[in-house]
């Protein structure tokens, strides 16, 4: 509530500039018309699907909605790689840059639509040669190299859903995801670069594949050139196979509801959910929103800094951007390598016009000092975006002033892995922005703030964010778990989607997203479940019990704090702390490492045995009064946890 109050005090309003509005893809009038049309979402999205995509067979019905199961664009046939590549390669865009790639060491590659067309077809043939058929799953575990985008598009060409596993996840996480999806092939690389040093990926694949019966083959891109073991009969090199492959592979004519990809994301249990997206609805959603919200034009050099391993990279580094025939920049490495100005250097050298990043990155740059962006010519920029977590007004204002030179609209875009594309956002020529607010729903998207019973909450009170109508990019399910899909997203209210975020609206109807209200933490814009980290901790032989909570952090938004009870006789000290960090890294990946581990002989529990997380959160934040402790079993625990007895 304190957050809500402080945000409510934010009164600054920024109006779209007339210069920007004059040239925008969607001006005020278009937006007004689309909002009106969007009151009938099916009709609106059907129009967008026809306008923005190429179909082999037109659809006969926009939406078939049997809650909570939706089918969009029924009867339509299309292919994502055709929409993202062929139709541009067959036009004047043939020699236009599709991907501008920059490796961390400073090497660069520019891939035109014509080249991308050949590479995608070749890799589609490589996959076919390895026995991948329509419907088979392919796992991609790669660094940010162009081959990742090529592999994704090749999968879509033959109708093999991909499951991308972020390169920062451990071998165990990869193994679990491969097994859950039953993937047939893994595409990887020998490694990538991070902070100037090569890190290895293929050995993780080898480790994972000791227990993945579905995997028949692996393909490895040579990126770092580090010595890499290859297992005969299973492992092949990307360059060997591509050298032999034909550059002709017709795009499969796929049903609009054909599975496009699975992407695992954290939920409230220890087991990540495989979020399933399908072809026609997803592509309509990301293509339309990219064009309208980023005002994407042929002259633009668009850069989204997200790793393709997350949904932002899927939707707004690759699919939504290439479908519009735009130029997308891909950067391999760390934002601050070799110096704190790497991002600004990239913007200046390539003449980036649209820049989409996360509040965590912005806060990091604020701390590093204004001299770094100020030392570069950023005048090519014309629009800025933010995604992944609430942006605090101070960071918004800095972004506007120091990066945007007060002339770039900022689009603060709210959405999720599950929503596929952007849902709540300013439209840069038509919506006044307020720092910290994602403003209003995109046309054709319907949201509300509801209470537990499903009644609408009156402004400015807080409640649960809810999406009240189906939308084309919505998840179609959780891979292999219909029940969990229903329970997680559709059981709180009738026929209404529950995203798991708290929010409120102001008197102008603007949405202010307050963050997760479930046991999911948002660390540097990445979702991590408290339960996942807890399961990882308790799987260590020296741990009896663990509870994990999030604490607000100035840079990463949330920091992970773990309360751990060691087994009897185990010494709770620095050695155990280090061992646990290594253990979590092995079980999940370095992104899930707690920032703070506190050892305790008991965890605060209610009389019915439930761990009192709210209390732990208060303690982690160092709050003086620690909320309601009336149900606490043993009050002395609180004093112990705060360290008052040491
Ligand atoms: C949070 C990332 C406030 C939110 C695209 C959501 C945001 C979760 C914003 C999804 C925003 C994302 N303002 N919060 N503009 N964007 N979030 O699945 O809590 O990695 O539920 O998708 O990030 O994270 P995910």
XYZ file of C-alpha atoms and ligand atoms in Angstrom:
671
model
C 0.000 0.000 0.000
C 2.879 2.364 0.684
C 3.984 1.858 -2.920
C 0.532 2.670 -4.181
C 0.454 5.830 -2.145
C 3.829 7.014 -3.335
C 2.954 6.309 -6.951
C -0.346 8.109 -6.547
C 1.570 11.243 -5.693
C 3.127 11.100 -9.161
C 1.315 13.899 -10.958
C 3.559 14.619 -13.935
C 1.977 14.128 -17.351
C 3.885 13.986 -20.628
C 1.983 14.668 -23.833
C 2.965 13.191 -27.208
C 4.842 15.784 -29.236
C 3.118 17.077 -32.400
C 6.215 16.153 -34.455
C 6.044 12.549 -33.301
C 2.276 12.386 -33.701
C 2.441 13.674 -37.296
C 4.597 10.808 -38.509
C 3.228 7.950 -36.382
C 1.902 4.658 -37.791
C -1.060 5.002 -35.476
C -2.027 8.626 -34.894
C -4.696 9.874 -32.496
C -7.469 9.295 -34.988
C -6.378 5.732 -35.824
C -6.118 4.908 -32.147
C -9.581 6.314 -31.474
C -11.030 4.212 -34.281
C -9.177 1.096 -33.181
C -10.285 1.533 -29.588
C -13.861 1.715 -30.745
C -13.403 -1.314 -33.005
C -11.634 -3.111 -30.155
C -14.837 -3.122 -28.134
C -15.631 -6.112 -30.334
C -12.251 -7.835 -29.947
C -12.924 -10.601 -32.491
C -13.747 -8.161 -35.252
C -10.817 -5.905 -34.439
C -8.251 -8.704 -34.263
C -9.607 -10.332 -37.414
C -8.942 -7.081 -39.214
C -5.421 -6.886 -37.784
C -4.749 -10.521 -38.747
C -5.732 -9.804 -42.340
C -3.899 -6.479 -42.552
C -0.638 -7.498 -40.938
C -0.117 -11.156 -41.867
C 0.026 -13.212 -45.049
C -2.223 -16.276 -45.021
C -2.065 -19.314 -47.300
C -5.722 -19.994 -46.523
C -7.947 -17.303 -44.998
C -9.631 -18.079 -41.691
C -13.375 -18.526 -41.539
C -14.011 -17.557 -37.913
C -12.041 -15.126 -35.742
C -12.636 -16.765 -32.369
C -13.953 -19.990 -30.965
C -14.160 -19.423 -27.204
C -15.063 -22.291 -24.929
C -13.710 -20.920 -21.670
C -10.947 -21.276 -20.794
C -9.967 -22.663 -24.194
C -9.647 -20.336 -27.155
C -9.063 -20.953 -30.835
C -8.239 -17.917 -32.919
C -8.566 -17.598 -36.677
C -10.216 -20.945 -37.155
C -9.566 -22.597 -40.527
C -6.710 -20.229 -41.396
C -3.385 -21.573 -42.607
C -0.090 -19.729 -42.447
C 3.585 -20.055 -41.658
C 5.534 -17.871 -39.236
C 8.857 -18.073 -41.089
C 7.074 -17.129 -44.314
C 5.664 -14.046 -42.578
C 8.941 -13.116 -40.887
C 11.299 -13.863 -43.772
C 10.021 -14.962 -47.200
C 7.618 -12.134 -47.841
C 10.392 -9.623 -47.158
C 13.080 -11.568 -49.043
C 10.730 -11.627 -52.024
C 10.354 -7.829 -51.902
C 12.703 -4.828 -52.152
C 13.767 -5.755 -48.599
C 15.830 -8.665 -49.960
C 19.086 -6.819 -49.268
C 17.884 -4.944 -46.193
C 19.417 -5.890 -42.842
C 17.102 -8.211 -40.953
C 19.539 -8.796 -38.084
C 22.429 -6.621 -36.999
C 24.371 -8.722 -34.553
C 27.181 -7.653 -32.276
C 29.225 -10.142 -30.290
C 30.590 -9.183 -26.912
C 34.233 -9.221 -28.088
C 33.233 -6.643 -30.722
C 32.824 -8.868 -33.786
C 29.726 -8.080 -35.848
C 27.522 -9.702 -38.495
C 24.773 -8.207 -40.575
C 22.273 -10.642 -42.059
C 19.954 -9.457 -44.797
C 16.452 -10.797 -45.347
C 17.753 -12.592 -48.458
C 20.514 -14.283 -46.463
C 18.189 -15.093 -43.593
C 15.848 -16.721 -46.105
C 18.591 -19.093 -47.263
C 19.911 -19.852 -43.776
C 16.451 -20.606 -42.377
C 15.659 -22.981 -45.225
C 19.011 -24.711 -44.830
C 18.551 -25.238 -41.136
C 14.988 -26.424 -41.670
C 16.504 -29.089 -43.927
C 19.124 -29.929 -41.294
C 16.361 -30.498 -38.752
C 14.433 -32.647 -41.184
C 17.603 -34.632 -41.846
C 17.866 -35.327 -38.127
C 14.387 -36.780 -38.177
C 12.440 -33.775 -36.883
C 8.868 -33.842 -38.147
C 5.889 -31.529 -37.841
C 4.824 -31.476 -34.192
C 8.178 -32.698 -32.797
C 9.708 -30.459 -30.134
C 13.173 -28.934 -30.497
C 15.044 -27.509 -27.508
C 17.251 -24.458 -28.115
C 19.913 -23.780 -25.484
C 22.065 -21.077 -26.988
C 23.827 -17.792 -26.416
C 22.621 -14.639 -28.179
C 23.963 -15.484 -31.631
C 22.126 -15.125 -34.971
C 21.927 -18.911 -35.240
C 19.386 -18.833 -32.416
C 16.992 -16.716 -34.491
C 17.720 -18.893 -37.533
C 16.955 -22.048 -35.552
C 13.679 -20.602 -34.214
C 12.514 -19.629 -37.673
C 13.607 -22.999 -39.101
C 11.466 -24.741 -36.464
C 8.461 -22.634 -37.413
C 9.074 -23.417 -41.073
C 8.483 -27.131 -40.564
C 5.983 -26.833 -37.715
C 8.278 -28.164 -34.981
C 7.519 -26.226 -31.774
C 10.673 -24.886 -30.133
C 11.388 -24.727 -26.446
C 14.087 -22.179 -25.739
C 15.942 -22.610 -22.475
C 17.819 -19.486 -21.379
C 21.581 -20.111 -21.482
C 21.894 -19.112 -17.822
C 19.920 -22.147 -16.660
C 21.789 -25.151 -15.323
C 22.123 -28.627 -16.836
C 19.470 -29.888 -14.387
C 16.993 -27.212 -15.447
C 17.681 -27.986 -19.095
C 17.171 -31.711 -18.494
C 13.821 -31.146 -16.766
C 12.584 -28.897 -19.564
C 13.720 -31.313 -22.279
C 11.942 -34.158 -20.528
C 8.752 -32.237 -19.849
C 8.465 -31.270 -23.517
C 9.818 -34.593 -24.799
C 12.190 -32.763 -27.154
C 13.811 -34.754 -29.950
C 16.784 -32.520 -30.756
C 18.779 -29.908 -28.828
C 20.487 -27.068 -30.633
C 23.295 -25.457 -28.674
C 26.713 -23.809 -29.035
C 30.141 -24.621 -27.695
C 29.628 -21.515 -25.587
C 29.265 -17.752 -25.565
C 30.902 -14.684 -24.075
C 30.088 -13.033 -20.793
C 32.186 -10.230 -19.278
C 35.024 -10.955 -21.645
C 35.364 -14.638 -20.901
C 33.978 -17.611 -22.781
C 31.463 -19.750 -20.931
C 30.660 -23.281 -22.032
C 27.216 -24.598 -22.972
C 27.769 -27.926 -24.727
C 29.063 -29.679 -21.560
C 25.774 -28.748 -19.866
C 23.900 -30.355 -22.744
C 26.036 -33.484 -22.364
C 25.251 -33.597 -18.673
C 21.535 -33.015 -19.218
C 21.358 -35.631 -21.970
C 22.497 -38.382 -19.638
C 18.868 -38.525 -18.594
C 16.810 -37.365 -21.569
C 15.536 -40.455 -23.395
C 13.703 -38.413 -26.045
C 16.841 -36.732 -27.426
C 18.062 -38.310 -30.659
C 20.573 -35.686 -31.774
C 22.278 -32.425 -30.843
C 23.555 -29.642 -33.090
C 26.375 -27.368 -31.900
C 27.235 -23.918 -33.213
C 30.932 -23.097 -33.000
C 31.090 -19.736 -31.274
C 34.023 -19.648 -28.854
C 36.212 -22.341 -30.419
C 36.942 -23.834 -27.005
C 37.669 -27.592 -27.059
C 34.329 -29.393 -27.161
C 33.568 -33.068 -26.898
C 31.259 -34.501 -29.526
C 29.581 -37.854 -29.113
C 29.621 -39.914 -32.304
C 26.184 -40.883 -33.558
C 24.457 -38.148 -31.577
C 26.294 -34.825 -31.909
C 26.839 -32.846 -35.096
C 28.321 -29.413 -35.794
C 26.086 -26.679 -37.161
C 28.616 -25.651 -39.819
C 29.105 -29.209 -41.093
C 25.395 -29.796 -41.538
C 24.693 -26.341 -42.978
C 27.505 -26.869 -45.486
C 25.674 -29.893 -46.859
C 22.089 -28.644 -46.635
C 19.968 -27.471 -49.548
C 18.731 -23.866 -49.350
C 15.262 -24.811 -50.532
C 12.593 -25.861 -48.088
C 8.998 -24.879 -48.682
C 7.207 -23.450 -45.614
C 4.687 -25.860 -44.101
C 1.089 -24.658 -44.374
C 0.143 -24.785 -40.737
C -3.146 -24.475 -38.997
C -3.576 -21.189 -37.120
C -3.715 -23.181 -33.885
C -0.629 -25.299 -34.612
C 1.739 -25.166 -31.586
C 4.447 -22.555 -32.222
C 6.534 -22.756 -29.085
C 6.715 -23.734 -25.452
C 8.441 -21.411 -23.017
C 8.927 -22.401 -19.390
C 8.220 -19.844 -16.713
C 8.118 -19.864 -12.939
C 4.931 -20.252 -11.010
C 3.946 -20.820 -7.430
C 5.171 -24.425 -7.247
C 8.673 -25.831 -7.582
C 7.985 -26.977 -11.142
C 8.121 -24.430 -13.979
C 5.174 -24.298 -16.356
C 5.562 -24.893 -20.080
C 3.571 -22.023 -21.527
C 2.180 -22.967 -24.930
C 1.700 -20.467 -27.741
C 0.229 -21.168 -31.155
C 0.732 -19.794 -34.631
C -1.878 -17.371 -35.971
C -3.063 -15.583 -32.843
C 0.393 -15.093 -31.391
C 1.839 -13.721 -34.617
C -1.114 -11.370 -35.094
C -0.710 -10.056 -31.576
C 3.059 -9.451 -31.657
C 3.115 -8.064 -35.196
C 0.286 -5.603 -34.576
C 1.570 -4.407 -31.217
C 5.157 -4.000 -32.466
C 3.987 -1.871 -35.365
C 1.690 0.311 -33.287
C 3.544 0.656 -29.994
C 7.116 0.925 -31.274
C 5.923 2.841 -34.333
C 8.135 0.485 -36.373
C 9.060 1.799 -39.794
C 11.291 0.564 -42.570
C 13.971 3.145 -41.755
C 14.189 2.112 -38.103
C 17.045 0.391 -36.359
C 15.267 -1.322 -33.503
C 17.066 -2.724 -30.477
C 15.519 -4.741 -27.678
C 18.156 -5.732 -25.130
C 16.330 -8.822 -23.815
C 17.837 -12.264 -24.204
C 15.862 -14.401 -26.653
C 15.617 -16.993 -23.870
C 12.803 -14.910 -22.339
C 9.418 -14.056 -23.816
C 10.470 -10.465 -24.542
C 13.172 -11.792 -26.836
C 10.801 -14.212 -28.575
C 8.141 -11.597 -29.246
C 10.092 -8.365 -29.629
C 13.616 -9.301 -30.722
C 12.488 -11.858 -33.286
C 8.875 -12.529 -34.282
C 7.060 -9.198 -33.943
C 9.965 -7.249 -35.405
C 10.864 -9.448 -38.369
C 7.193 -9.940 -39.273
C 7.146 -6.171 -39.847
C 10.215 -6.338 -42.105
C 12.206 -4.185 -39.684
C 15.883 -4.324 -38.697
C 16.508 -5.898 -35.309
C 19.745 -5.482 -33.351
C 20.988 -8.427 -31.315
C 23.770 -8.036 -28.755
C 25.491 -11.058 -27.285
C 26.924 -9.963 -23.993
C 27.022 -7.942 -20.815
C 25.687 -4.344 -20.799
C 28.784 -3.040 -19.060
C 31.548 -4.771 -20.990
C 34.232 -3.708 -21.805
C 33.077 -0.423 -20.257
C 29.962 1.045 -18.642
C 29.063 2.730 -21.941
C 28.709 -0.372 -24.133
C 24.978 0.148 -24.732
C 25.396 3.812 -25.655
C 28.277 2.915 -27.922
C 26.061 0.376 -29.734
C 23.278 2.944 -30.108
C 25.671 5.524 -31.521
C 27.514 3.197 -33.905
C 24.440 1.542 -35.415
C 22.205 4.600 -35.212
C 19.584 2.823 -33.112
C 16.241 4.642 -33.345
C 14.053 2.545 -31.032
C 15.392 1.168 -27.754
C 13.506 -1.298 -25.532
C 15.018 -2.349 -22.193
C 14.208 -3.190 -18.566
C 14.003 -0.940 -15.486
C 16.802 -2.948 -13.838
C 19.154 -1.945 -16.628
C 18.048 1.679 -16.381
C 18.658 1.740 -12.622
C 22.094 0.206 -13.132
C 22.986 2.934 -15.634
C 21.744 5.661 -13.309
C 24.130 4.395 -10.688
C 27.045 4.165 -13.130
C 26.781 7.875 -13.846
C 25.437 10.226 -16.525
C 28.850 10.779 -18.068
C 28.637 7.460 -19.931
C 25.508 8.151 -21.983
C 26.489 11.804 -22.236
C 29.764 10.784 -23.835
C 27.871 9.388 -26.843
C 25.720 10.826 -29.571
C 22.300 9.314 -28.897
C 20.432 11.686 -31.205
C 19.299 8.825 -33.485
C 16.876 7.640 -30.776
C 13.230 8.518 -31.327
C 11.333 6.131 -29.018
C 12.123 4.343 -25.746
C 10.458 1.356 -24.145
C 10.451 -0.364 -20.774
C 9.349 -3.877 -19.839
C 9.552 -6.590 -17.218
C 8.795 -4.823 -13.947
C 7.284 -1.634 -12.651
C 9.463 1.343 -13.528
C 9.882 3.771 -10.669
C 9.158 7.401 -11.608
C 12.759 8.470 -10.883
C 14.098 5.932 -13.372
C 11.432 6.968 -15.903
C 12.407 10.632 -15.646
C 16.108 9.825 -15.996
C 15.389 7.651 -19.050
C 13.381 10.461 -20.568
C 15.954 13.155 -19.848
C 19.349 11.516 -20.172
C 18.691 8.854 -22.822
C 15.751 10.367 -24.675
C 16.906 14.007 -24.504
C 13.295 14.834 -23.584
C 12.122 14.212 -27.127
C 11.433 10.450 -27.125
C 8.107 9.052 -26.012
C 8.471 6.268 -23.438
C 6.275 3.191 -23.759
C 6.036 1.327 -20.445
C 4.631 -2.000 -21.600
C 2.914 -4.466 -19.278
C 2.585 -8.089 -20.358
C 3.700 -11.632 -19.490
C 5.060 -14.866 -20.889
C 1.452 -16.038 -20.811
C -0.004 -13.072 -22.675
C 2.419 -13.531 -25.593
C 2.404 -9.849 -26.473
C 1.960 -6.410 -24.937
C -1.389 -5.801 -23.207
C -1.224 -2.492 -21.333
C 0.832 0.304 -22.841
C 0.890 3.859 -24.063
C 0.456 4.390 -27.817
C 3.205 6.889 -28.456
C 1.239 9.374 -30.571
C -2.033 9.153 -28.744
C -1.690 8.546 -25.018
C -0.371 11.033 -22.466
C 2.151 9.256 -20.270
C 2.594 9.381 -16.500
C 5.920 8.139 -15.093
C 5.323 4.752 -13.463
C 2.058 3.939 -15.208
C 1.704 1.513 -18.128
C -1.358 3.681 -18.934
C -4.156 1.901 -20.856
C -5.008 -1.349 -22.563
C -4.070 -1.860 -26.186
C -7.140 -1.720 -28.474
C -8.916 -5.073 -28.425
C -7.568 -5.911 -24.957
C -9.887 -5.647 -21.960
C -8.651 -5.393 -18.389
C -10.065 -4.472 -15.006
C -9.111 -4.288 -11.343
C -11.115 -6.847 -9.406
C -11.410 -7.935 -5.819
C -11.323 -11.496 -4.550
C -15.013 -11.958 -5.444
C -14.633 -10.573 -8.933
C -16.274 -7.203 -8.335
C -14.651 -4.200 -9.919
C -12.626 -2.098 -7.481
C -13.249 1.640 -7.599
C -10.306 3.976 -8.312
C -7.953 4.604 -6.704
C -8.153 1.443 -4.577
C -5.854 -1.456 -5.284
C -6.900 -4.951 -6.302
C -6.034 -7.762 -8.682
C -5.338 -7.088 -12.307
C -7.695 -9.129 -14.508
C -8.039 -9.663 -18.253
C -11.709 -9.941 -18.979
C -11.800 -11.028 -22.626
C -9.747 -13.565 -24.595
C -6.991 -12.130 -26.817
C -5.089 -13.600 -29.762
C -1.652 -13.970 -28.150
C -3.002 -15.692 -25.038
C -1.403 -18.905 -23.883
C -3.346 -21.927 -25.083
C -2.343 -24.060 -22.146
C 0.421 -25.430 -19.977
C 2.252 -28.193 -21.815
C 0.805 -31.501 -20.678
C -1.192 -30.055 -17.772
C -4.706 -28.921 -18.570
C -5.718 -28.942 -14.942
C -2.934 -26.641 -13.842
C -3.817 -24.267 -16.687
C -7.390 -24.055 -15.459
C -6.444 -23.726 -11.819
C -3.650 -21.206 -12.187
C -5.259 -18.757 -14.544
C -8.993 -19.298 -14.743
C -10.254 -20.425 -11.361
C -10.226 -17.175 -9.405
C -13.127 -15.671 -11.339
C -15.471 -16.923 -14.016
C -14.074 -16.830 -17.571
C -11.590 -14.153 -16.582
C -7.818 -14.460 -16.751
C -5.838 -13.955 -13.538
C -2.298 -12.697 -14.264
C -1.087 -12.714 -10.639
C -0.321 -8.986 -10.444
C -1.639 -6.377 -8.039
C -2.666 -3.051 -9.567
C -4.918 -0.051 -9.295
C -6.395 2.570 -11.591
C -6.378 6.311 -11.140
C -9.206 8.732 -11.836
C -8.197 8.905 -15.526
C -8.489 5.135 -15.830
C -4.725 4.630 -16.000
C -3.347 1.302 -14.795
C -0.566 1.272 -12.197
C 0.944 -2.186 -11.853
C 2.244 -2.895 -8.365
C 3.934 -6.248 -8.958
C 3.312 -9.909 -8.224
C 0.906 -10.874 -5.488
C 1.740 -14.567 -5.594
C 4.929 -16.401 -4.651
C 6.726 -15.331 -7.776
C 9.640 -12.918 -7.474
C 10.700 -10.574 -10.226
C 14.480 -10.351 -10.044
C 16.008 -8.053 -12.657
C 12.831 -8.549 -14.650
C 13.163 -12.348 -14.528
C 10.532 -14.488 -12.903
C 11.688 -16.885 -10.231
C 9.352 -18.810 -7.955
C 10.087 -18.788 -4.229
C 9.151 -22.486 -4.257
C 11.712 -23.273 -6.942
C 14.506 -21.810 -4.852
C 13.162 -23.493 -1.723
C 13.082 -26.900 -3.422
C 16.619 -26.355 -4.637
C 17.796 -25.462 -1.124
C 16.098 -28.348 0.656
C 17.511 -30.799 -1.885
C 20.931 -30.070 -0.346
C 21.823 -32.794 2.192
C 22.739 -30.273 4.915
C 19.426 -28.411 4.789
C 16.449 -29.364 6.921
C 14.099 -26.588 5.927
C 14.139 -23.383 3.913
C 11.877 -20.438 3.215
C 12.542 -17.927 0.479
C 11.152 -14.420 0.163
C 11.757 -11.360 -1.980
C 13.050 -8.101 -0.587
C 12.892 -4.788 -2.503
C 16.244 -3.973 -4.089
C 17.319 -0.657 -5.515
C 18.820 -2.151 -8.678
C 17.293 -5.563 -9.315
C 13.779 -4.667 -8.155
C 13.671 -7.712 -5.914
C 16.507 -9.522 -4.151
C 16.188 -13.148 -3.054
C 16.506 -13.765 0.687
C 16.661 -17.331 2.000
C 16.014 -18.421 5.578
C 17.639 -21.790 6.069
C 17.530 -24.287 8.906
C 20.534 -26.629 8.669
C 20.246 -30.266 9.675
C 21.284 -31.129 13.220
C 25.028 -31.146 13.729
C 25.742 -29.123 10.585
C 27.757 -25.977 11.124
C 25.861 -22.959 9.805
C 28.631 -20.775 8.541
C 30.273 -19.249 5.531
C 31.228 -22.640 4.101
C 27.664 -23.870 4.116
C 26.499 -20.537 2.666
C 28.901 -20.891 -0.244
C 27.945 -24.516 -0.760
C 24.276 -23.551 -0.924
C 24.902 -20.834 -3.492
C 26.754 -23.358 -5.650
C 23.955 -25.833 -5.131
C 21.225 -23.418 -6.248
C 23.352 -22.531 -9.281
C 23.543 -26.208 -10.160
C 19.870 -26.908 -9.559
C 18.412 -23.862 -11.296
C 21.067 -21.460 -12.535
C 23.021 -18.455 -11.301
C 19.997 -16.158 -11.711
C 18.289 -17.874 -8.789
C 21.134 -17.446 -6.273
C 19.942 -15.800 -3.053
C 21.551 -12.457 -2.310
C 21.276 -13.116 1.362
C 21.176 -16.440 3.248
C 20.191 -16.337 6.917
C 20.596 -19.396 9.079
C 18.091 -20.075 11.793
C 17.260 -23.071 13.991
C 13.530 -22.582 13.464
C 11.315 -20.911 10.913
C 8.326 -18.879 12.102
C 5.195 -20.957 11.652
C 1.545 -20.685 12.405
C 0.048 -23.194 14.792
C -1.164 -25.121 11.774
C 2.416 -25.376 10.561
C 2.429 -22.880 7.695
C 5.569 -20.826 7.244
C 4.759 -17.170 7.860
C 6.120 -15.618 4.710
C 4.769 -12.167 5.313
C 6.642 -12.081 8.586
C 9.811 -13.265 6.883
C 9.393 -10.572 4.250
C 9.152 -7.939 6.960
C 12.242 -9.315 8.626
C 14.130 -9.472 5.308
C 13.267 -5.841 4.701
C 14.460 -4.935 8.183
C 11.093 -3.525 9.196
C 10.792 -2.457 12.804
C 7.315 -3.763 13.460
C 6.832 -7.084 11.814
C 3.135 -7.200 11.081
C 0.672 -9.549 12.617
C 2.291 -12.160 14.802
C -0.771 -13.238 16.731
C -0.860 -16.621 15.024
C 2.840 -17.199 15.472
C 3.686 -20.389 17.261
C 6.833 -19.218 18.979
C 7.408 -15.487 19.158
C 11.039 -15.760 20.201
C 11.771 -16.870 16.641
C 11.314 -13.319 15.401
C 13.929 -11.939 17.707
C 16.302 -14.702 16.697
C 15.776 -14.111 12.984
C 16.425 -10.437 13.362
C 19.681 -11.307 15.020
C 18.724 -9.693 18.310
C 20.038 -12.582 20.299
C 23.468 -12.653 18.751
C 5.962 -7.931 -14.488
C 7.833 -10.234 -19.167
C 5.058 -3.607 -14.231
C 4.593 -8.349 -13.992
C 7.259 -9.513 -20.390
C 4.276 -9.551 -14.844
C 5.611 -5.563 -15.279
C 5.618 -10.194 -15.008
C 5.724 -4.892 -16.513
C 5.740 -11.022 -16.248
C 5.491 -3.470 -16.529
C 6.122 -7.000 -16.824
N 5.173 -2.888 -15.366
N 5.276 -4.925 -14.155
N 5.614 -2.742 -17.632
N 6.044 -5.809 -17.443
N 5.884 -6.867 -15.508
O 6.493 -13.474 -17.826
O 4.687 -8.715 -12.637
O 8.865 -12.603 -17.616
O 3.350 -10.423 -14.257
O 7.117 -11.394 -18.933
O 6.547 -9.095 -15.039
O 7.047 -11.489 -16.419
P 7.421 -12.334 -17.698
